[in-house]
Amino acid sequence: FRLPDIDETIPVAWRIARAFEDRAESVTNVATVRSYEADIAPDADFPNATRLWAASVSSGFFPALATYPFIGRTFTSTEDLSPNARVIILSHQAWTNRWGADSGVVGRTIVVNGEPHEIVGVMPQSFVAPEGLRLTDVDVLFPALVAVADRPYDNYRRAYFRVVARLASGQTVERAGVEIDALHAALEAEHAEVQAGRAVVTPLRDLTVAGAGQTLWPLFGAVVLLLVIACVNVVNLFLARATTKRREIAVRTALGASKSDVIRPMALESMVVAVLGAGLGLAMAETAVRTLATWSPGDLPRLAEVSLDIRVAAFAAALALITGALIGLAPALRSMTIHQDALREATGKATATRSTHRVRAILVVAQTSIALVLLIGAGLMIHSFARLMAVDPGFEPQGVLLAHIQLPSSYSESQERGLALRRTLLQRVRAVPGVRTASTTIGLPLDGFGGKGHMPLTVELAPEREIEVGALNWVGPDYFMTMGMQLVPGGRSFTEDDITRDDVMLVNRSFVRAFWPEGSIVGQRIKTGPPEAPSSYRTVIGVVGDVRGANLASRQGPAIYYPDVAGLVGPPLILVIKSDREPGTLAPAVKAVVRDVAPSAPLGRIETMEHHVARSVTAPRFYTLLIGGFAGAALILAVVGIYGTLSYMVGQRTREVGVRIALGAAPGTVLRMIMRHGAALGVIGIVLGIGLAAGVSEVLANFLFEVTPLDPWAYTVAAGSLALAVLLATLAPALRATRVDPIEALRSE
């Protein structure tokens, strides 16, 4: 098996993809994909440089995803094979935001990554780069072979690449996996450039939505429980209406009406109510979807694309008709079975039978227990979120401003130029009124910065060990003071002189605990790799406290800090500024400094550290609000249902209450009688709800932080809140019963 006969200067990754397409029968439209960043030079309309997310794709990318430019064209086969092709395709968002949706943009030339490029197309608004391909929000597409100058992490130069393809007609994923893996093994045996291992074929849909089901199923379960509570309420309402119509139904049946004649109007009535409710629910859902999209937690793929389309409306209509029919059918059938008893009633006022009261009591218990399940779920989420927000992040976010600067690669090519830029930036920023101190870094806590994995380290005076490094970071002088991170006594931080050195480092407390638990590590010389590795030793000059890693819920683990030596770590740079005033007010001055010192450097996000911390808890906050909203709605429905049911039951017992009062019963006795009945239903529902919640709360385990699914606080607060709500819902009907006039009650009977 040999690679396609293509120019050897073309990267092997692209030729391997062509080999897959030429030899594999199970796939077609094979395309390579890689991502990087594009720097768009200033022009007359935009005086500042801009950095956009970009991707280079081969021509098969468009038919593979069945998406094409809605203005212009795709890349030609000639451009696909040329490393010097200077053409780009814009995303719809970039076209709208930067070029005002000007259809004349096709054919225009702009400077991208220092080279003139012709815009040949604009992707449709519906195009979103699949998350499964590990692409960010792509704004610019390049031909696959366009090189990214002097970037060591270029996927093609390192031979790492991703391939996307469309299954051929009649083929399966399993068949494609076997075939592609066999082709990869043949390539690996013949060509040293091919990375060892297996070629794994996975449906793009699975990569895109992987893990989302784990999140969405508990939410769907909460929706179902809420629907059940609503249905129980409506069933209770229709049971009450059926009771009042018992005599009417009995007369109609006696006069020859068939069962269908009696059932049809009641079922139709319930369906009309259900359809009207579904229409109102769809209108409310449209507003809710728009609101929730703005609170996107980040781990739900394509949440911004979620909308109410014809499929959602059809599902809602079908669900409304089915539930409406079932809700109306049960009371109608029940009324048919007791029509003869209704004819024998001496009074003209219909009263419910014992069995009807029993059914309604069961329904009250059911909605109480289900509401408690949702309340306990909300309590668990709220307690978890409170514990999360109480976590010490390891630094002081108050008064800190962050400015992300997207440096062109030219600043990392020359250490002298990069160092001069950093020094000038810090000197100018520190001179801004209100700035206490400032520093630089290439990564931040709560952002998943740094490399992770097992790094072999050698201590000069100790045998080689291997530990798991939680993070690597390159920081400037005064970084730890600016961040409010505590240094362990006996060491020091980086100074201005350390920035030009490559023989010093700091470590965190977790590093010390894992690697040097006894004695002081300050002064020890450590290098990466085994003893024979050519890397040089660095002296540990200090130990700093731990910070949180990817988010507040994750610990950082052992971490190493190096001086921010320009030219060694690539172009990203973050200014960290400590202020004596509200840090957000410094943003205009910081922008002006950056544009003056580095006009060709696109200025990215400027935000306060407190906002950065808040973004790290977006997902738990989102799910807490969502589950809390469901629980609040469930509590309201349960209270309304209990109040309505007990009010109706008190109305049905008006004669009994009147007789009791006429015979001398005190109002307090009547009050206790009604309250006891409501409290009994509430207690039974709460007990059953606790048992049900204990059985299903485990599904929330992945959402919880330092809280168990059987957390006593959540169960106690939820049960207490529902018990209070039940008592309040029972109190109003009970008080009304104490004011019954016995004479009027007996006269009405």
JSON list of C-alpha atoms in Angstrom, two decimals, residues 232-353:
[
{"chain": "A", "resi": 232, "resn": "VAL", "atom": "CA", "xyz": [-53.03, 15.69, 38.19]},
{"chain": "A", "resi": 233, "resn": "ASN", "atom": "CA", "xyz": [-54.35, 19.18, 38.83]},
{"chain": "A", "resi": 234, "resn": "VAL", "atom": "CA", "xyz": [-56.49, 19.12, 35.70]},
{"chain": "A", "resi": 235, "resn": "VAL", "atom": "CA", "xyz": [-57.77, 15.61, 36.48]},
{"chain": "A", "resi": 236, "resn": "ASN", "atom": "CA", "xyz": [-58.87, 16.84, 39.90]},
{"chain": "A", "resi": 237, "resn": "LEU", "atom": "CA", "xyz": [-60.63, 19.77, 38.23]},
{"chain": "A", "resi": 238, "resn": "PHE", "atom": "CA", "xyz": [-62.49, 17.51, 35.82]},
{"chain": "A", "resi": 239, "resn": "LEU", "atom": "CA", "xyz": [-63.41, 15.07, 38.58]},
{"chain": "A", "resi": 240, "resn": "ALA", "atom": "CA", "xyz": [-65.02, 17.96, 40.40]},
{"chain": "A", "resi": 241, "resn": "ARG", "atom": "CA", "xyz": [-66.88, 19.02, 37.26]},
{"chain": "A", "resi": 242, "resn": "ALA", "atom": "CA", "xyz": [-67.96, 15.45, 36.62]},
{"chain": "A", "resi": 243, "resn": "THR", "atom": "CA", "xyz": [-69.35, 15.26, 40.14]},
{"chain": "A", "resi": 244, "resn": "THR", "atom": "CA", "xyz": [-71.48, 18.34, 39.61]},
{"chain": "A", "resi": 245, "resn": "LYS", "atom": "CA", "xyz": [-72.76, 16.86, 36.34]},
{"chain": "A", "resi": 246, "resn": "ARG", "atom": "CA", "xyz": [-73.59, 13.42, 37.73]},
{"chain": "A", "resi": 247, "resn": "ARG", "atom": "CA", "xyz": [-77.32, 14.05, 37.89]},
{"chain": "A", "resi": 248, "resn": "GLU", "atom": "CA", "xyz": [-77.34, 15.59, 34.39]},
{"chain": "A", "resi": 249, "resn": "ILE", "atom": "CA", "xyz": [-75.44, 12.61, 32.99]},
{"chain": "A", "resi": 250, "resn": "ALA", "atom": "CA", "xyz": [-77.77, 10.18, 34.73]},
{"chain": "A", "resi": 251, "resn": "VAL", "atom": "CA", "xyz": [-80.86, 11.89, 33.27]},
{"chain": "A", "resi": 252, "resn": "ARG", "atom": "CA", "xyz": [-79.36, 11.94, 29.76]},
{"chain": "A", "resi": 253, "resn": "THR", "atom": "CA", "xyz": [-78.44, 8.27, 30.05]},
{"chain": "A", "resi": 254, "resn": "ALA", "atom": "CA", "xyz": [-81.92, 7.39, 31.28]},
{"chain": "A", "resi": 255, "resn": "LEU", "atom": "CA", "xyz": [-83.39, 9.23, 28.28]},
{"chain": "A", "resi": 256, "resn": "GLY", "atom": "CA", "xyz": [-81.40, 7.05, 25.86]},
{"chain": "A", "resi": 257, "resn": "ALA", "atom": "CA", "xyz": [-78.07, 8.82, 25.41]},
{"chain": "A", "resi": 258, "resn": "SER", "atom": "CA", "xyz": [-75.31, 6.39, 24.52]},
{"chain": "A", "resi": 259, "resn": "LYS", "atom": "CA", "xyz": [-71.97, 6.23, 26.28]},
{"chain": "A", "resi": 260, "resn": "SER", "atom": "CA", "xyz": [-70.25, 7.98, 23.39]},
{"chain": "A", "resi": 261, "resn": "ASP", "atom": "CA", "xyz": [-72.85, 10.78, 23.52]},
{"chain": "A", "resi": 262, "resn": "VAL", "atom": "CA", "xyz": [-72.00, 11.37, 27.17]},
{"chain": "A", "resi": 263, "resn": "ILE", "atom": "CA", "xyz": [-68.23, 10.89, 26.96]},
{"chain": "A", "resi": 264, "resn": "ARG", "atom": "CA", "xyz": [-67.61, 12.87, 23.76]},
{"chain": "A", "resi": 265, "resn": "PRO", "atom": "CA", "xyz": [-68.46, 16.35, 25.15]},
{"chain": "A", "resi": 266, "resn": "MET", "atom": "CA", "xyz": [-66.36, 15.85, 28.27]},
{"chain": "A", "resi": 267, "resn": "ALA", "atom": "CA", "xyz": [-63.39, 14.52, 26.31]},
{"chain": "A", "resi": 268, "resn": "LEU", "atom": "CA", "xyz": [-63.74, 17.34, 23.80]},
{"chain": "A", "resi": 269, "resn": "GLU", "atom": "CA", "xyz": [-63.84, 19.88, 26.60]},
{"chain": "A", "resi": 270, "resn": "SER", "atom": "CA", "xyz": [-60.65, 18.51, 28.12]},
{"chain": "A", "resi": 271, "resn": "MET", "atom": "CA", "xyz": [-58.91, 18.50, 24.74]},
{"chain": "A", "resi": 272, "resn": "VAL", "atom": "CA", "xyz": [-59.87, 22.12, 24.12]},
{"chain": "A", "resi": 273, "resn": "VAL", "atom": "CA", "xyz": [-58.42, 23.05, 27.51]},
{"chain": "A", "resi": 274, "resn": "ALA", "atom": "CA", "xyz": [-55.27, 21.05, 26.74]},
{"chain": "A", "resi": 275, "resn": "VAL", "atom": "CA", "xyz": [-54.79, 22.64, 23.31]},
{"chain": "A", "resi": 276, "resn": "LEU", "atom": "CA", "xyz": [-55.30, 26.15, 24.67]},
{"chain": "A", "resi": 277, "resn": "GLY", "atom": "CA", "xyz": [-52.82, 25.39, 27.44]},
{"chain": "A", "resi": 278, "resn": "ALA", "atom": "CA", "xyz": [-50.34, 24.00, 24.90]},
{"chain": "A", "resi": 279, "resn": "GLY", "atom": "CA", "xyz": [-50.64, 27.17, 22.82]},
{"chain": "A", "resi": 280, "resn": "LEU", "atom": "CA", "xyz": [-49.95, 29.34, 25.85]},
{"chain": "A", "resi": 281, "resn": "GLY", "atom": "CA", "xyz": [-47.11, 27.02, 26.82]},
{"chain": "A", "resi": 282, "resn": "LEU", "atom": "CA", "xyz": [-45.50, 27.32, 23.39]},
{"chain": "A", "resi": 283, "resn": "ALA", "atom": "CA", "xyz": [-45.61, 31.09, 23.61]},
{"chain": "A", "resi": 284, "resn": "MET", "atom": "CA", "xyz": [-44.00, 30.98, 27.04]},
{"chain": "A", "resi": 285, "resn": "ALA", "atom": "CA", "xyz": [-41.47, 28.41, 25.82]},
{"chain": "A", "resi": 286, "resn": "GLU", "atom": "CA", "xyz": [-40.35, 30.71, 23.00]},
{"chain": "A", "resi": 287, "resn": "THR", "atom": "CA", "xyz": [-39.53, 33.40, 25.54]},
{"chain": "A", "resi": 288, "resn": "ALA", "atom": "CA", "xyz": [-37.86, 30.88, 27.84]},
{"chain": "A", "resi": 289, "resn": "VAL", "atom": "CA", "xyz": [-35.67, 29.47, 25.05]},
{"chain": "A", "resi": 290, "resn": "ARG", "atom": "CA", "xyz": [-34.40, 32.92, 24.11]},
{"chain": "A", "resi": 291, "resn": "THR", "atom": "CA", "xyz": [-33.64, 33.67, 27.75]},
{"chain": "A", "resi": 292, "resn": "LEU", "atom": "CA", "xyz": [-31.90, 30.36, 28.39]},
{"chain": "A", "resi": 293, "resn": "ALA", "atom": "CA", "xyz": [-29.73, 30.76, 25.29]},
{"chain": "A", "resi": 294, "resn": "THR", "atom": "CA", "xyz": [-28.24, 33.91, 26.82]},
{"chain": "A", "resi": 295, "resn": "TRP", "atom": "CA", "xyz": [-27.34, 31.88, 29.93]},
{"chain": "A", "resi": 296, "resn": "SER", "atom": "CA", "xyz": [-25.64, 29.16, 27.91]},
{"chain": "A", "resi": 297, "resn": "PRO", "atom": "CA", "xyz": [-23.66, 26.88, 30.25]},
{"chain": "A", "resi": 298, "resn": "GLY", "atom": "CA", "xyz": [-21.14, 26.05, 27.54]},
{"chain": "A", "resi": 299, "resn": "ASP", "atom": "CA", "xyz": [-21.41, 22.27, 27.80]},
{"chain": "A", "resi": 300, "resn": "LEU", "atom": "CA", "xyz": [-24.65, 21.96, 25.83]},
{"chain": "A", "resi": 301, "resn": "PRO", "atom": "CA", "xyz": [-23.69, 21.87, 22.14]},
{"chain": "A", "resi": 302, "resn": "ARG", "atom": "CA", "xyz": [-25.50, 24.28, 19.81]},
{"chain": "A", "resi": 303, "resn": "LEU", "atom": "CA", "xyz": [-27.79, 25.66, 22.49]},
{"chain": "A", "resi": 304, "resn": "ALA", "atom": "CA", "xyz": [-27.90, 28.95, 20.60]},
{"chain": "A", "resi": 305, "resn": "GLU", "atom": "CA", "xyz": [-29.45, 27.11, 17.63]},
{"chain": "A", "resi": 306, "resn": "VAL", "atom": "CA", "xyz": [-32.31, 25.67, 19.68]},
{"chain": "A", "resi": 307, "resn": "SER", "atom": "CA", "xyz": [-35.64, 27.09, 18.56]},
{"chain": "A", "resi": 308, "resn": "LEU", "atom": "CA", "xyz": [-39.31, 26.19, 18.40]},
{"chain": "A", "resi": 309, "resn": "ASP", "atom": "CA", "xyz": [-39.83, 24.79, 14.92]},
{"chain": "A", "resi": 310, "resn": "ILE", "atom": "CA", "xyz": [-42.64, 22.80, 13.33]},
{"chain": "A", "resi": 311, "resn": "ARG", "atom": "CA", "xyz": [-41.40, 19.57, 14.94]},
{"chain": "A", "resi": 312, "resn": "VAL", "atom": "CA", "xyz": [-41.58, 21.05, 18.43]},
{"chain": "A", "resi": 313, "resn": "ALA", "atom": "CA", "xyz": [-45.04, 22.48, 17.74]},
{"chain": "A", "resi": 314, "resn": "ALA", "atom": "CA", "xyz": [-46.23, 19.13, 16.37]},
{"chain": "A", "resi": 315, "resn": "PHE", "atom": "CA", "xyz": [-44.87, 17.30, 19.41]},
{"chain": "A", "resi": 316, "resn": "ALA", "atom": "CA", "xyz": [-46.56, 19.78, 21.76]},
{"chain": "A", "resi": 317, "resn": "ALA", "atom": "CA", "xyz": [-49.86, 19.46, 19.86]},
{"chain": "A", "resi": 318, "resn": "ALA", "atom": "CA", "xyz": [-49.74, 15.66, 19.93]},
{"chain": "A", "resi": 319, "resn": "LEU", "atom": "CA", "xyz": [-48.87, 15.61, 23.61]},
{"chain": "A", "resi": 320, "resn": "ALA", "atom": "CA", "xyz": [-51.67, 18.06, 24.37]},
{"chain": "A", "resi": 321, "resn": "LEU", "atom": "CA", "xyz": [-54.25, 15.99, 22.48]},
{"chain": "A", "resi": 322, "resn": "ILE", "atom": "CA", "xyz": [-53.16, 12.73, 24.12]},
{"chain": "A", "resi": 323, "resn": "THR", "atom": "CA", "xyz": [-53.08, 14.12, 27.66]},
{"chain": "A", "resi": 324, "resn": "GLY", "atom": "CA", "xyz": [-56.31, 16.04, 27.07]},
{"chain": "A", "resi": 325, "resn": "ALA", "atom": "CA", "xyz": [-58.10, 12.92, 25.89]},
{"chain": "A", "resi": 326, "resn": "LEU", "atom": "CA", "xyz": [-56.84, 10.84, 28.82]},
{"chain": "A", "resi": 327, "resn": "ILE", "atom": "CA", "xyz": [-57.66, 13.56, 31.36]},
{"chain": "A", "resi": 328, "resn": "GLY", "atom": "CA", "xyz": [-61.22, 13.93, 30.10]},
{"chain": "A", "resi": 329, "resn": "LEU", "atom": "CA", "xyz": [-61.84, 10.23, 29.56]},
{"chain": "A", "resi": 330, "resn": "ALA", "atom": "CA", "xyz": [-61.26, 9.06, 33.12]},
{"chain": "A", "resi": 331, "resn": "PRO", "atom": "CA", "xyz": [-63.83, 11.39, 34.80]},
{"chain": "A", "resi": 332, "resn": "ALA", "atom": "CA", "xyz": [-66.34, 10.73, 32.00]},
{"chain": "A", "resi": 333, "resn": "LEU", "atom": "CA", "xyz": [-66.11, 6.97, 32.38]},
{"chain": "A", "resi": 334, "resn": "ARG", "atom": "CA", "xyz": [-66.36, 7.28, 36.15]},
{"chain": "A", "resi": 335, "resn": "SER", "atom": "CA", "xyz": [-69.51, 9.39, 35.86]},
{"chain": "A", "resi": 336, "resn": "MET", "atom": "CA", "xyz": [-71.10, 6.73, 33.66]},
{"chain": "A", "resi": 337, "resn": "THR", "atom": "CA", "xyz": [-70.65, 4.06, 36.33]},
{"chain": "A", "resi": 338, "resn": "ILE", "atom": "CA", "xyz": [-72.54, 5.97, 39.04]},
{"chain": "A", "resi": 339, "resn": "HIS", "atom": "CA", "xyz": [-75.41, 7.56, 37.12]},
{"chain": "A", "resi": 340, "resn": "GLN", "atom": "CA", "xyz": [-78.08, 5.34, 38.77]},
{"chain": "A", "resi": 341, "resn": "ASP", "atom": "CA", "xyz": [-76.99, 6.42, 42.26]},
{"chain": "A", "resi": 342, "resn": "ALA", "atom": "CA", "xyz": [-77.28, 10.00, 41.09]},
{"chain": "A", "resi": 343, "resn": "LEU", "atom": "CA", "xyz": [-80.94, 9.45, 40.06]},
{"chain": "A", "resi": 344, "resn": "ARG", "atom": "CA", "xyz": [-81.79, 8.15, 43.51]},
{"chain": "A", "resi": 345, "resn": "GLU", "atom": "CA", "xyz": [-80.35, 11.24, 45.24]},
{"chain": "A", "resi": 346, "resn": "ALA", "atom": "CA", "xyz": [-83.07, 13.10, 47.09]},
{"chain": "A", "resi": 347, "resn": "THR", "atom": "CA", "xyz": [-81.39, 16.45, 46.86]},
{"chain": "A", "resi": 348, "resn": "GLY", "atom": "CA", "xyz": [-80.79, 18.48, 43.81]},
{"chain": "A", "resi": 349, "resn": "LYS", "atom": "CA", "xyz": [-77.22, 19.14, 44.73]},
{"chain": "A", "resi": 350, "resn": "ALA", "atom": "CA", "xyz": [-74.72, 16.57, 43.60]},
{"chain": "A", "resi": 351, "resn": "THR", "atom": "CA", "xyz": [-72.21, 15.31, 46.14]},
{"chain": "A", "resi": 352, "resn": "ALA", "atom": "CA", "xyz": [-69.14, 13.25, 45.61]},
{"chain": "A", "resi": 353, "resn": "THR", "atom": "CA", "xyz": [-69.04, 9.62, 46.68]}
]
